[in-house]
Amino acid sequence: MRYMMLIHTPETAVADAVPAAATAMSADYAAYTQAMIKAGIYKGGDRLQPAGTAACVRFKDGQTEVLDGPYADSKEQFGGYYEIEVASLEEAVSWAARCPAAQRGTVEVRQIWEITGR
């Protein structure tokens, strides 16, 4: 089964990090990613640009609206993701617990709803 691990962390923690802490954080993510690749579960993942660069699109009153910035104010922002393929939710949660983001924010685990016909 395929799962998305959605990483939610305070952007200010990354922006305010001293260079040594940012370097250590990057090394932690690199090691974590390599562990998933070695385990054969890694399907993809990326970090996102800051929420302030986002555009939100919705349809309201017959018109398309484009809003700059994040959809909602919150303490944590959606900052990146990993896609993995494992046998169960329990295994996905186990990998999410090892994610460096789990120490600084929240890692949401959701099974991908497979669309047939692709």
Coordinates of C-alpha atoms in Angstrom, one line a residue:
M1 CA 0.0 0.0 0.0
R2 CA 1.2 3.5 -0.8
Y3 CA 1.2 6.2 1.9
M4 CA 1.9 9.9 2.0
M5 CA 3.7 11.3 5.0
L6 CA 2.8 15.0 5.0
I7 CA 5.3 17.1 7.0
H8 CA 3.9 20.0 9.0
T9 CA 6.4 22.2 10.8
P10 CA 6.7 25.8 11.9
E11 CA 8.5 27.6 9.0
T12 CA 10.0 30.0 11.5
A13 CA 11.9 27.2 13.2
V14 CA 13.7 26.6 9.9
A15 CA 14.1 30.3 9.0
D16 CA 15.4 31.1 12.5
A17 CA 17.8 28.1 12.8
V18 CA 21.5 28.9 13.2
P19 CA 23.6 27.6 10.2
A20 CA 25.0 24.7 12.2
A21 CA 21.5 23.5 13.2
A22 CA 20.3 23.9 9.6
T23 CA 23.2 21.8 8.4
A24 CA 22.5 19.1 11.0
M25 CA 18.8 19.1 10.0
S26 CA 19.7 18.6 6.4
A27 CA 22.0 15.7 7.3
D28 CA 19.2 14.1 9.4
Y29 CA 16.8 14.3 6.4
A30 CA 19.5 12.9 4.0
A31 CA 20.1 9.9 6.4
Y32 CA 16.4 9.3 6.8
T33 CA 15.8 9.4 3.0
Q34 CA 18.7 7.0 2.4
A35 CA 17.3 4.6 5.0
M36 CA 14.0 4.5 3.2
I37 CA 15.8 4.0 -0.2
K38 CA 17.8 1.1 1.3
A39 CA 14.7 -0.4 2.8
G40 CA 13.1 -0.3 -0.7
I41 CA 10.0 1.7 0.4
Y42 CA 10.9 5.2 -0.9
K43 CA 8.7 6.3 -3.9
G44 CA 9.5 10.1 -3.8
G45 CA 9.5 13.2 -1.7
D46 CA 10.4 16.8 -1.7
R47 CA 10.6 19.9 0.4
L48 CA 8.2 22.8 -0.5
Q49 CA 8.9 26.5 -0.9
P50 CA 7.6 28.6 2.0
A51 CA 3.8 29.0 2.4
G52 CA 4.1 32.7 1.6
T53 CA 4.9 31.7 -2.0
A54 CA 1.7 29.6 -2.4
A55 CA -1.4 30.4 -4.5
C56 CA -4.7 28.9 -3.5
V57 CA -7.3 28.4 -6.2
R58 CA -11.0 28.0 -5.5
F59 CA -14.3 28.5 -7.4
K60 CA -16.8 30.8 -5.6
D61 CA -20.0 32.4 -6.9
G62 CA -19.3 31.3 -10.5
Q63 CA -15.8 32.8 -10.5
T64 CA -12.3 31.4 -10.1
E65 CA -10.5 33.1 -7.2
V66 CA -6.7 32.9 -6.7
L67 CA -5.5 33.8 -3.2
D68 CA -1.9 34.5 -2.4
G69 CA -0.2 32.8 0.5
P70 CA -1.3 29.9 2.6
Y71 CA -4.9 28.8 2.8
A72 CA -5.1 29.2 6.6
D73 CA -3.1 30.7 9.4
S74 CA -1.6 28.1 11.6
K75 CA 1.4 27.4 13.8
E76 CA 2.6 24.7 11.4
Q77 CA 2.8 24.8 7.6
F78 CA 2.8 22.0 5.1
G79 CA 6.5 21.9 4.3
G80 CA 7.1 18.7 2.4
Y81 CA 6.2 15.1 1.9
Y82 CA 7.4 11.6 1.4
E83 CA 5.6 8.9 -0.5
I84 CA 6.4 5.3 0.6
E85 CA 5.1 1.9 -0.2
V86 CA 4.8 -0.5 2.8
A87 CA 2.6 -3.4 3.9
S88 CA 0.4 -1.6 6.5
L89 CA -0.5 1.6 8.3
E90 CA 1.4 0.5 11.3
E91 CA 4.6 0.2 9.2
A92 CA 4.0 3.7 7.7
V93 CA 3.5 5.1 11.2
S94 CA 6.7 3.5 12.3
W95 CA 8.6 5.2 9.4
A96 CA 6.8 8.5 10.2
A97 CA 8.0 8.3 13.8
R98 CA 11.6 8.2 12.5
C99 CA 11.2 11.3 10.4
P100 CA 13.2 14.3 11.7
A101 CA 10.1 16.4 11.3
A102 CA 8.3 14.4 14.0
Q103 CA 10.7 16.0 16.6
R104 CA 9.8 19.5 15.5
G105 CA 6.3 19.3 14.2
T106 CA 3.7 16.8 12.9
V107 CA 4.0 14.0 10.3
E108 CA 0.5 13.1 9.0
V109 CA 0.3 9.7 7.5
R110 CA -2.4 9.0 4.9
Q111 CA -3.0 6.0 2.6
I112 CA -3.1 7.0 -1.0
W113 CA -6.5 6.3 -2.6
E114 CA -5.5 4.4 -5.7
I115 CA -7.3 5.5 -8.9
T116 CA -7.9 2.6 -11.2
G117 CA -7.4 2.9 -14.9
R118 CA -4.0 4.6 -14.8

